[in-house]
Amino acid sequence: MGVRLIVVGAQWGDEGKGKVVDLLAETFDVVARYQGGHNAGHTVRVNGVERVFHLLPSAILHPGKICVLGNGMVINPKAFNDEIGEINCDGRLFVSDRAHLIMPWHKELERARSCYGKDGIGTTQRGIGPAYVSKSARTGYRICDVAGQFGDLWARLRKDLQEANEELLDHNVGPLPGTCLNDFHGEVQQLKPFVADTSLLINKAIRKGKSVLFEGAQGTMLDIDHGTYPYVTSSNTAAGGACTGIGVAPTLITGTIGVVKAYTTRVGGGPFPTELDDNIGAYLQKRGREVGASTGRTRRCGWFDAVVVRQAIMLNNFNALALTKLDVLDDLPGIKVCVGYLLDGSESCQIPARTEDLARCQPVWQTVPGWLTSTRGITHFSKLPYQAQKYIRLIEELCDVPVKIVSTGPERNETIVRRNVEPFGWMDDIQVGKVAVA
Ligand code: IMP
């Protein structure tokens, strides 16, 4: 049986999942996304050339890999067609017939409803939330609904457009023209050749012994159920979402890997206990090039928060961690790690359920010396400066999960795979210098 591995972000997204998935993809037959839509921004850099994927699995550049967009995703057909562009993905890219569509009015409604704006959740404004609202309200459009002749569907589309326009007018936003439905129809026609029953496809592949990598988008703290609600995305980003978002049984999952940045970032609104509003925050932002890959927004930066990562470990039961952007900390003389929270005079190691309470949490710090030397491009753990090794060991100790992969730069080959660290013996075969990209 091949390995069935879920890769999940352990913080608020942007942990570097694109690079980790790209690295692991070589050893997998199928790579599947299970939630979200083109709100994601997965950056892959090979030989100095950077590609950002919003909708397609990061493995699409690997020739011959089967790539799947699962039923748990919301698909904007135009974004899908634009992203494929020149990539040769014939016969190996499949979109679930049960995935919901982001309709032309979803983005406009999101822009009009103030709760999503920059003084509220601060969403990516791609229509993700309203599309999931339609899904839950059971008024959405699945890909299978539009995959045949439009026929009677035109009447339903016109009625829904009219209703959306009425709401837009209530918000003093100009109505969408009827031609948006013709454009939508055109985009859907282009999407059709990729539509498949992807749950069936993946379950068949698993039965044949193929390996499957489930690629999470966003991060655990943005999970609609377990994240910092309401400052979350509208899907289940945590590992459980992979089973429902693809249609595979939990008993078929081999394990999970958590991707975690050596510090913390978050985009949009919401509490962030270790946030740095000082020159160190500005340094992390600049040195780490912390600008949203989807929206171009500056990411908020702060120290590593072990409370957040431990919560993600509990929710996802990570077998191993991939630690990214270690090199960003190279020039700092001292590094802080949040090891607990102080709330109303009591120390806690848990994330409180109420967002207002999380906003009041004060971090309990542990400060460690920096290493003040470059780790950029180091590929062996033993070659890391002693204090950097100690920092990684501290994270392992606080999280009680081994750090199996360490990223020391954006390039694919700027990576350490710790070959003598369990689990996942098969990962020892990963050749970090190997570039087999289309
Ligand atoms: P939405 O997913 O566009 O509805 O945005 C909801 C929240 O999730 C906002 O705070 C976004 O900034 C955040 N978010 C959505 N996608 C990403 C991502 O790929 N990385 C980081 N944050 C994200």
GROMACS .gro file of C-alpha atoms and ligand atoms in nm:
model
  461
    1MET     CA    1   0.000   0.000   0.000
    2GLY     CA    2   0.127   0.348  -0.080
    3VAL     CA    3   0.152   0.619   0.183
    4ARG     CA    4  -0.150   0.849   0.236
    5LEU     CA    5  -0.017   1.163   0.398
    6ILE     CA    6  -0.191   1.489   0.492
    7VAL     CA    7   0.017   1.808   0.492
    8VAL     CA    8  -0.136   2.080   0.709
    9GLY     CA    9  -0.032   2.430   0.814
   10ALA     CA   10   0.010   2.449   1.191
   11GLN     CA   11  -0.034   2.826   1.233
   12TRP     CA   12  -0.241   3.090   1.047
   13GLY     CA   13  -0.138   2.987   0.695
   14ASP     CA   14   0.160   3.090   0.484
   15GLU     CA   15   0.384   2.841   0.666
   16GLY     CA   16   0.554   2.735   0.342
   17LYS     CA   17   0.334   2.438   0.253
   18GLY     CA   18   0.392   2.496  -0.119
   19LYS     CA   19   0.762   2.424  -0.087
   20VAL     CA   20   0.709   2.122   0.139
   21VAL     CA   21   0.444   1.972  -0.090
   22ASP     CA   22   0.665   2.034  -0.393
   23LEU     CA   23   0.950   1.855  -0.219
   24LEU     CA   24   0.738   1.558  -0.112
   25ALA     CA   25   0.543   1.536  -0.438
   26GLU     CA   26   0.824   1.355  -0.614
   27THR     CA   27   0.756   1.045  -0.403
   28PHE     CA   28   0.374   1.048  -0.442
   29ASP     CA   29   0.150   0.932  -0.725
   30VAL     CA   30  -0.146   1.161  -0.652
   31VAL     CA   31  -0.159   1.507  -0.491
   32ALA     CA   32  -0.501   1.639  -0.388
   33ARG     CA   33  -0.631   1.962  -0.239
   34TYR     CA   34  -0.928   1.922  -0.009
   35GLN     CA   35  -1.060   2.265   0.094
   36GLY     CA   36  -1.053   2.635   0.020
   37GLY     CA   37  -1.020   2.788  -0.321
   38HIS     CA   38  -0.810   3.055  -0.488
   39ASN     CA   39  -0.769   3.232  -0.154
   40ALA     CA   40  -0.456   3.018  -0.108
   41GLY     CA   41  -0.115   3.121  -0.233
   42HIS     CA   42   0.131   2.834  -0.249
   43THR     CA   43   0.473   2.947  -0.362
   44VAL     CA   44   0.716   2.706  -0.526
   45ARG     CA   45   1.062   2.818  -0.633
   46VAL     CA   46   1.287   2.607  -0.853
   47ASN     CA   47   1.615   2.727  -1.002
   48GLY     CA   48   1.535   3.087  -0.915
   49VAL     CA   49   1.197   3.078  -1.091
   50GLU     CA   50   0.902   3.140  -0.860
   51ARG     CA   51   0.551   3.012  -0.928
   52VAL     CA   52   0.251   3.084  -0.708
   53PHE     CA   53  -0.045   2.847  -0.715
   54HIS     CA   54  -0.381   2.956  -0.580
   55LEU     CA   55  -0.608   2.674  -0.686
   56LEU     CA   56  -0.402   2.397  -0.840
   57PRO     CA   57  -0.207   2.157  -0.617
   58SER     CA   58   0.156   2.269  -0.588
   59ALA     CA   59   0.262   1.941  -0.749
   60ILE     CA   60   0.116   2.034  -1.087
   61LEU     CA   61   0.466   2.122  -1.214
   62HIS     CA   62   0.584   1.765  -1.163
   63PRO     CA   63   0.532   1.579  -1.491
   64GLY     CA   64   0.310   1.274  -1.463
   65LYS     CA   65   0.168   1.351  -1.119
   66ILE     CA   66  -0.208   1.311  -1.088
   67CYS     CA   67  -0.349   1.631  -0.935
   68VAL     CA   68  -0.695   1.656  -0.784
   69LEU     CA   69  -0.919   1.941  -0.668
   70GLY     CA   70  -1.151   1.777  -0.417
   71ASN     CA   71  -1.520   1.814  -0.341
   72GLY     CA   72  -1.442   2.022  -0.031
   73MET     CA   73  -1.306   2.305  -0.244
   74VAL     CA   74  -1.490   2.602  -0.392
   75ILE     CA   75  -1.391   2.664  -0.751
   76ASN     CA   76  -1.393   2.987  -0.944
   77PRO     CA   77  -1.391   2.857  -1.303
   78LYS     CA   78  -1.214   3.165  -1.441
   79ALA     CA   79  -0.940   3.143  -1.179
   80PHE     CA   80  -0.904   2.773  -1.265
   81ASN     CA   81  -0.874   2.834  -1.640
   82ASP     CA   82  -0.634   3.126  -1.592
   83GLU     CA   83  -0.410   2.928  -1.360
   84ILE     CA   84  -0.376   2.631  -1.592
   85GLY     CA   85  -0.251   2.872  -1.859
   86GLU     CA   86   0.039   2.707  -2.033
   87ILE     CA   87   0.083   2.414  -1.795
   88ASN     CA   88   0.048   2.080  -1.967
   89CYS     CA   89  -0.193   1.898  -1.741
   90ASP     CA   90  -0.396   1.699  -1.992
   91GLY     CA   91  -0.517   1.369  -1.851
   92ARG     CA   92  -0.371   1.423  -1.506
   93LEU     CA   93  -0.573   1.709  -1.356
   94PHE     CA   94  -0.919   1.634  -1.216
   95VAL     CA   95  -1.180   1.854  -1.049
   96SER     CA   96  -1.448   1.699  -0.833
   97ASP     CA   97  -1.796   1.693  -0.982
   98ARG     CA   98  -1.921   1.757  -0.628
   99ALA     CA   99  -1.712   2.070  -0.563
  100HIS     CA  100  -1.911   2.391  -0.533
  101LEU     CA  101  -1.867   2.683  -0.768
  102ILE     CA  102  -1.789   3.039  -0.671
  103MET     CA  103  -2.064   3.218  -0.858
  104PRO     CA  104  -2.020   3.562  -1.020
  105TRP     CA  105  -2.212   3.730  -0.736
  106HIS     CA  106  -2.020   3.571  -0.446
  107LYS     CA  107  -1.722   3.803  -0.474
  108GLU     CA  108  -1.941   4.112  -0.508
  109LEU     CA  109  -2.152   4.014  -0.208
  110GLU     CA  110  -1.836   3.961  -0.003
  111ARG     CA  111  -1.713   4.308  -0.095
  112ALA     CA  112  -2.049   4.460  -0.007
  113ARG     CA  113  -2.091   4.287   0.331
  114SER     CA  114  -1.883   4.489   0.576
  115CYS     CA  115  -1.797   4.200   0.814
  116TYR     CA  116  -1.551   4.063   0.558
  117GLY     CA  117  -1.365   4.391   0.497
  118LYS     CA  118  -1.037   4.522   0.628
  119ASP     CA  119  -1.189   4.640   0.957
  120GLY     CA  120  -1.343   4.297   1.011
  121ILE     CA  121  -1.214   3.954   0.915
  122GLY     CA  122  -0.999   4.096   0.638
  123THR     CA  123  -1.067   3.819   0.389
  124THR     CA  124  -0.895   3.770   0.057
  125GLN     CA  125  -1.213   3.906  -0.111
  126ARG     CA  126  -1.232   3.613  -0.352
  127GLY     CA  127  -1.590   3.515  -0.268
  128ILE     CA  128  -1.482   3.214  -0.060
  129GLY     CA  129  -1.705   3.283   0.243
  130PRO     CA  130  -2.026   3.353   0.044
  131ALA     CA  131  -1.965   3.041  -0.170
  132TYR     CA  132  -1.945   2.823   0.143
  133VAL     CA  133  -2.253   3.003   0.280
  134SER     CA  134  -2.447   2.897  -0.033
  135LYS     CA  135  -2.312   2.543   0.008
  136SER     CA  136  -2.429   2.517   0.370
  137ALA     CA  137  -2.761   2.684   0.287
  138ARG     CA  138  -2.805   2.421   0.016
  139THR     CA  139  -2.858   2.683  -0.249
  140GLY     CA  140  -2.515   2.645  -0.411
  141TYR     CA  141  -2.417   2.521  -0.755
  142ARG     CA  142  -2.205   2.209  -0.771
  143ILE     CA  143  -1.989   2.144  -1.075
  144CYS     CA  144  -2.206   1.843  -1.167
  145ASP     CA  145  -2.509   2.078  -1.181
  146VAL     CA  146  -2.355   2.286  -1.458
  147ALA     CA  147  -2.159   2.012  -1.634
  148GLY     CA  148  -2.445   1.924  -1.870
  149GLN     CA  149  -2.646   2.152  -2.098
  150PHE     CA  150  -2.741   2.477  -1.922
  151GLY     CA  151  -3.103   2.449  -2.049
  152ASP     CA  152  -3.337   2.503  -1.753
  153LEU     CA  153  -3.045   2.623  -1.547
  154TRP     CA  154  -3.053   2.965  -1.714
  155ALA     CA  155  -3.380   3.051  -1.538
  156ARG     CA  156  -3.238   2.957  -1.198
  157LEU     CA  157  -2.918   3.151  -1.266
  158ARG     CA  158  -3.111   3.463  -1.369
  159LYS     CA  159  -3.329   3.443  -1.058
  160ASP     CA  160  -3.027   3.403  -0.828
  161LEU     CA  161  -2.848   3.689  -1.003
  162GLN     CA  162  -3.153   3.910  -0.952
  163GLU     CA  163  -3.166   3.823  -0.581
  164ALA     CA  164  -2.794   3.895  -0.544
  165ASN     CA  165  -2.839   4.227  -0.724
  166GLU     CA  166  -3.118   4.322  -0.484
  167GLU     CA  167  -2.885   4.264  -0.190
  168LEU     CA  168  -2.607   4.456  -0.366
  169LEU     CA  169  -2.841   4.750  -0.417
  170ASP     CA  170  -2.926   4.742  -0.045
  171HIS     CA  171  -2.554   4.794   0.011
  172ASN     CA  172  -2.548   5.074  -0.247
  173VAL     CA  173  -2.340   4.866  -0.483
  174GLY     CA  174  -2.420   4.870  -0.855
  175PRO     CA  175  -2.588   4.556  -0.992
  176LEU     CA  176  -2.399   4.290  -1.187
  177PRO     CA  177  -2.487   4.290  -1.559
  178GLY     CA  178  -2.668   3.989  -1.704
  179THR     CA  179  -2.367   3.929  -1.930
  180CYS     CA  180  -2.176   3.796  -1.629
  181LEU     CA  181  -2.381   3.477  -1.671
  182ASN     CA  182  -2.263   3.436  -2.031
  183ASP     CA  183  -1.902   3.480  -1.918
  184PHE     CA  184  -1.962   3.224  -1.643
  185HIS     CA  185  -2.109   2.982  -1.898
  186GLY     CA  186  -1.799   3.022  -2.116
  187GLU     CA  187  -1.561   2.956  -1.826
  188VAL     CA  188  -1.757   2.648  -1.719
  189GLN     CA  189  -1.731   2.503  -2.073
  190GLN     CA  190  -1.350   2.525  -2.049
  191LEU     CA  191  -1.353   2.354  -1.710
  192LYS     CA  192  -1.566   2.058  -1.820
  193PRO     CA  193  -1.293   1.829  -1.958
  194PHE     CA  194  -1.136   1.815  -1.612
  195VAL     CA  195  -1.449   1.713  -1.420
  196ALA     CA  196  -1.450   1.368  -1.259
  197ASP     CA  197  -1.576   1.170  -0.963
  198THR     CA  198  -1.253   1.235  -0.775
  199SER     CA  199  -1.353   1.046  -0.461
  200LEU     CA  200  -1.390   0.734  -0.674
  201LEU     CA  201  -1.067   0.810  -0.858
  202ILE     CA  202  -0.863   0.846  -0.538
  203ASN     CA  203  -1.018   0.548  -0.362
  204LYS     CA  204  -0.944   0.334  -0.666
  205ALA     CA  205  -0.585   0.464  -0.673
  206ILE     CA  206  -0.546   0.379  -0.303
  207ARG     CA  207  -0.680   0.026  -0.360
  208LYS     CA  208  -0.421  -0.015  -0.635
  209GLY     CA  209  -0.146   0.072  -0.387
  210LYS     CA  210  -0.081   0.428  -0.511
  211SER     CA  211   0.042   0.693  -0.269
  212VAL     CA  212  -0.163   1.007  -0.209
  213LEU     CA  213  -0.057   1.341  -0.065
  214PHE     CA  214  -0.341   1.558   0.069
  215GLU     CA  215  -0.241   1.923   0.045
  216GLY     CA  216  -0.399   2.150   0.303
  217ALA     CA  217  -0.446   2.520   0.236
  218GLN     CA  218  -0.442   2.804   0.493
  219GLY     CA  219  -0.358   2.685   0.846
  220THR     CA  220  -0.513   2.511   1.145
  221MET     CA  221  -0.582   2.839   1.326
  222LEU     CA  222  -0.796   2.943   1.028
  223ASP     CA  223  -1.015   2.630   1.053
  224ILE     CA  224  -1.385   2.724   1.063
  225ASP     CA  225  -1.445   2.498   1.367
  226HIS     CA  226  -1.114   2.499   1.552
  227GLY     CA  227  -0.954   2.830   1.456
  228THR     CA  228  -0.980   3.179   1.598
  229TYR     CA  229  -1.345   3.227   1.497
  230PRO     CA  230  -1.473   3.448   1.338
  231TYR     CA  231  -1.127   3.542   1.211
  232VAL     CA  232  -1.098   3.221   1.013
  233THR     CA  233  -1.163   3.096   0.663
  234SER     CA  234  -1.485   2.912   0.579
  235SER     CA  235  -1.354   2.556   0.548
  236ASN     CA  236  -1.201   2.281   0.761
  237THR     CA  237  -0.831   2.338   0.711
  238ALA     CA  238  -0.724   2.079   0.970
  239ALA     CA  239  -0.650   1.717   0.879
  240GLY     CA  240  -1.008   1.600   0.935
  241GLY     CA  241  -1.109   1.817   0.641
  242ALA     CA  242  -0.902   1.596   0.409
  243CYS     CA  243  -1.136   1.299   0.464
  244THR     CA  244  -1.458   1.492   0.402
  245GLY     CA  245  -1.303   1.720   0.141
  246ILE     CA  246  -1.183   1.432  -0.075
  247GLY     CA  247  -1.411   1.149   0.024
  248VAL     CA  248  -1.165   0.905   0.179
  249ALA     CA  249  -1.211   0.721   0.506
  250PRO     CA  250  -1.006   0.829   0.812
  251THR     CA  251  -0.883   0.470   0.845
  252LEU     CA  252  -0.704   0.507   0.510
  253ILE     CA  253  -0.478   0.789   0.631
  254THR     CA  254  -0.118   0.688   0.710
  255GLY     CA  255  -0.014   1.006   0.887
  256THR     CA  256   0.006   1.384   0.899
  257ILE     CA  257   0.285   1.638   0.867
  258GLY     CA  258   0.256   1.986   1.014
  259VAL     CA  259   0.425   2.274   0.838
  260VAL     CA  260   0.535   2.542   1.080
  261LYS     CA  261   0.730   2.862   1.034
  262ALA     CA  262   1.026   2.929   1.267
  263TYR     CA  263   0.828   3.237   1.379
  264THR     CA  264   0.459   3.327   1.331
  265THR     CA  265   0.266   3.532   1.075
  266ARG     CA  266  -0.097   3.609   1.012
  267VAL     CA  267  -0.283   3.807   0.745
  268GLY     CA  268  -0.609   3.990   0.806
  269GLY     CA  269  -0.782   4.059   1.137
  270GLY     CA  270  -0.796   3.862   1.460
  271PRO     CA  271  -0.598   3.807   1.779
  272PHE     CA  272  -0.228   3.725   1.756
  273PRO     CA  273  -0.069   3.699   2.104
  274THR     CA  274   0.297   3.695   1.994
  275GLU     CA  275   0.263   3.976   1.738
  276LEU     CA  276   0.556   4.219   1.724
  277ASP     CA  277   0.469   4.582   1.657
  278ASP     CA  278   0.833   4.688   1.680
  279ASN     CA  279   1.143   4.688   1.464
  280ILE     CA  280   1.190   4.311   1.508
  281GLY     CA  281   0.844   4.258   1.357
  282ALA     CA  282   0.941   4.489   1.072
  283TYR     CA  283   1.268   4.297   1.033
  284LEU     CA  284   1.087   3.960   1.011
  285GLN     CA  285   0.844   4.108   0.762
  286LYS     CA  286   1.122   4.239   0.538
  287ARG     CA  287   1.373   3.957   0.573
  288GLY     CA  288   1.103   3.691   0.544
  289ARG     CA  289   0.939   3.871   0.250
  290GLU     CA  290   0.612   3.842   0.439
  291VAL     CA  291   0.372   3.969   0.178
  292GLY     CA  292   0.058   3.770   0.095
  293ALA     CA  293   0.104   3.564  -0.222
  294SER     CA  294  -0.266   3.602  -0.308
  295THR     CA  295  -0.347   3.956  -0.209
  296GLY     CA  296  -0.015   4.139  -0.178
  297ARG     CA  297  -0.107   4.236   0.179
  298THR     CA  298   0.169   4.272   0.437
  299ARG     CA  299   0.164   3.986   0.687
  300ARG     CA  300   0.166   4.058   1.059
  301CYS     CA  301   0.474   3.900   1.220
  302GLY     CA  302   0.559   3.769   1.566
  303TRP     CA  303   0.759   3.513   1.761
  304PHE     CA  304   0.700   3.137   1.753
  305ASP     CA  305   0.395   3.046   1.959
  306ALA     CA  306   0.421   2.696   2.104
  307VAL     CA  307   0.065   2.718   2.241
  308VAL     CA  308  -0.069   2.761   1.888
  309VAL     CA  309   0.147   2.482   1.746
  310ARG     CA  310   0.061   2.243   2.031
  311GLN     CA  311  -0.307   2.308   1.964
  312ALA     CA  312  -0.249   2.226   1.597
  313ILE     CA  313  -0.064   1.909   1.700
  314MET     CA  314  -0.356   1.801   1.916
  315LEU     CA  315  -0.605   1.863   1.635
  316ASN     CA  316  -0.400   1.700   1.360
  317ASN     CA  317  -0.188   1.450   1.554
  318PHE     CA  318   0.119   1.539   1.348
  319ASN     CA  319   0.369   1.258   1.315
  320ALA     CA  320   0.637   1.508   1.215
  321LEU     CA  321   0.695   1.878   1.163
  322ALA     CA  322   0.850   2.062   0.869
  323LEU     CA  323   1.010   2.380   1.004
  324THR     CA  324   1.040   2.657   0.746
  325LYS     CA  325   1.222   2.990   0.714
  326LEU     CA  326   1.482   2.914   0.980
  327ASP     CA  327   1.729   3.136   0.792
  328VAL     CA  328   1.505   3.441   0.847
  329LEU     CA  329   1.615   3.436   1.213
  330ASP     CA  330   1.988   3.433   1.125
  331ASP     CA  331   2.066   3.794   1.224
  332LEU     CA  332   1.879   3.811   1.553
  333PRO     CA  333   2.090   3.815   1.872
  334GLY     CA  334   1.806   3.680   2.084
  335ILE     CA  335   1.494   3.483   1.994
  336LYS     CA  336   1.177   3.456   2.199
  337VAL     CA  337   0.940   3.162   2.210
  338CYS     CA  338   0.595   3.177   2.367
  339VAL     CA  339   0.564   2.876   2.596
  340GLY     CA  340   0.229   2.959   2.759
  341TYR     CA  341  -0.030   3.233   2.810
  342LEU     CA  342  -0.120   3.448   3.107
  343LEU     CA  343  -0.493   3.520   3.123
  344ASP     CA  344  -0.646   3.703   3.421
  345GLY     CA  345  -0.345   3.617   3.634
  346SER     CA  346  -0.348   3.244   3.557
  347GLU     CA  347  -0.103   3.060   3.336
  348SER     CA  348  -0.252   2.845   3.064
  349CYS     CA  349  -0.127   2.625   2.784
  350GLN     CA  350  -0.458   2.624   2.595
  351ILE     CA  351  -0.613   2.846   2.332
  352PRO     CA  352  -0.930   2.992   2.488
  353ALA     CA  353  -1.247   2.941   2.285
  354ARG     CA  354  -1.352   3.305   2.300
  355THR     CA  355  -1.165   3.528   2.061
  356GLU     CA  356  -1.190   3.819   2.308
  357ASP     CA  357  -1.008   3.606   2.566
  358LEU     CA  358  -0.733   3.510   2.323
  359ALA     CA  359  -0.686   3.880   2.248
  360ARG     CA  360  -0.625   3.937   2.622
  361CYS     CA  361  -0.367   3.658   2.657
  362GLN     CA  362  -0.016   3.770   2.744
  363PRO     CA  363   0.263   3.540   2.623
  364VAL     CA  364   0.493   3.370   2.872
  365TRP     CA  365   0.833   3.393   2.708
  366GLN     CA  366   1.142   3.179   2.696
  367THR     CA  367   1.436   3.366   2.541
  368VAL     CA  368   1.718   3.183   2.368
  369PRO     CA  369   2.037   3.314   2.210
  370GLY     CA  370   2.044   3.358   1.832
  371TRP     CA  371   2.322   3.212   1.614
  372LEU     CA  372   2.422   3.529   1.425
  373THR     CA  373   2.553   3.341   1.126
  374SER     CA  374   2.401   3.238   0.795
  375THR     CA  375   2.210   2.912   0.776
  376ARG     CA  376   2.097   2.985   0.421
  377GLY     CA  377   2.110   2.679   0.200
  378ILE     CA  378   2.246   2.439   0.465
  379THR     CA  379   2.138   2.083   0.381
  380HIS     CA  380   2.264   1.885   0.682
  381PHE     CA  381   2.146   1.926   1.039
  382SER     CA  382   2.499   1.879   1.174
  383LYS     CA  383   2.618   2.178   0.966
  384LEU     CA  384   2.374   2.415   1.138
  385PRO     CA  385   2.523   2.646   1.402
  386TYR     CA  386   2.491   2.501   1.752
  387GLN     CA  387   2.233   2.759   1.868
  388ALA     CA  388   2.016   2.691   1.560
  389GLN     CA  389   2.025   2.319   1.641
  390LYS     CA  390   1.929   2.406   1.998
  391TYR     CA  391   1.639   2.620   1.875
  392ILE     CA  392   1.504   2.330   1.668
  393ARG     CA  393   1.547   2.092   1.963
  394LEU     CA  394   1.361   2.339   2.187
  395ILE     CA  395   1.069   2.340   1.942
  396GLU     CA  396   1.072   1.960   1.938
  397GLU     CA  397   1.074   1.953   2.317
  398LEU     CA  398   0.789   2.205   2.350
  399CYS     CA  399   0.582   2.031   2.084
  400ASP     CA  400   0.679   1.673   2.153
  401VAL     CA  401   0.693   1.603   1.778
  402PRO     CA  402   1.011   1.548   1.574
  403VAL     CA  403   1.120   1.812   1.323
  404LYS     CA  404   1.187   1.599   1.018
  405ILE     CA  405   1.235   1.871   0.755
  406VAL     CA  406   1.404   2.209   0.798
  407SER     CA  407   1.383   2.469   0.522
  408THR     CA  408   1.685   2.701   0.502
  409GLY     CA  409   1.585   2.905   0.197
  410PRO     CA  410   1.316   2.930  -0.068
  411GLU     CA  411   1.484   2.702  -0.323
  412ARG     CA  412   1.390   2.338  -0.335
  413ASN     CA  413   1.744   2.226  -0.258
  414GLU     CA  414   1.781   2.460   0.042
  415THR     CA  415   1.635   2.196   0.270
  416ILE     CA  416   1.745   1.958   0.542
  417VAL     CA  417   1.577   1.618   0.559
  418ARG     CA  418   1.684   1.465   0.889
  419ARG     CA  419   1.746   1.112   0.778
  420ASN     CA  420   1.796   0.956   1.118
  421VAL     CA  421   1.482   1.105   1.271
  422GLU     CA  422   1.174   0.887   1.287
  423PRO     CA  423   0.899   0.857   1.169
  424PHE     CA  424   0.853   0.809   0.795
  425GLY     CA  425   1.158   0.609   0.689
  426TRP     CA  426   1.045   0.654   0.328
  427MET     CA  427   1.119   1.024   0.358
  428ASP     CA  428   1.488   0.942   0.387
  429ASP     CA  429   1.480   0.872   0.013
  430ILE     CA  430   1.393   1.231  -0.070
  431GLN     CA  431   1.673   1.388  -0.269
  432VAL     CA  432   1.659   1.756  -0.179
  433GLY     CA  433   1.878   1.859  -0.472
  434LYS     CA  434   1.673   1.665  -0.721
  435VAL     CA  435   1.485   1.889  -0.961
  436ALA     CA  436   1.237   1.704  -1.177
  437VAL     CA  437   1.001   1.982  -1.261
  438ALA     CA  438   0.826   2.049  -1.590
  439IMP     P1  439  -1.103   3.406   0.321
  439IMP     O1  440  -1.044   3.269   0.318
  439IMP     O2  441  -1.072   3.485   0.195
  439IMP     O3  442  -1.247   3.406   0.355
  439IMP     O4  443  -1.030   3.488   0.439
  439IMP     C1  444  -1.050   3.455   0.577
  439IMP     C2  445  -0.923   3.476   0.657
  439IMP     O5  446  -0.828   3.377   0.617
  439IMP     C3  447  -0.854   3.611   0.634
  439IMP     O6  448  -0.791   3.651   0.754
  439IMP     C4  449  -0.748   3.580   0.531
  439IMP     O7  450  -0.640   3.669   0.537
  439IMP     C5  451  -0.708   3.440   0.574
  439IMP     N1  452  -0.653   3.361   0.465
  439IMP     C6  453  -0.721   3.304   0.363
  439IMP     N2  454  -0.637   3.237   0.282
  439IMP     C7  455  -0.516   3.249   0.336
  439IMP     C8  456  -0.387   3.199   0.301
  439IMP     O8  457  -0.368   3.127   0.202
  439IMP     N3  458  -0.285   3.234   0.384
  439IMP     C9  459  -0.302   3.309   0.494
  439IMP     N4  460  -0.420   3.357   0.532
  439IMP    C10  461  -0.526   3.327   0.453
   0.00000   0.00000   0.00000
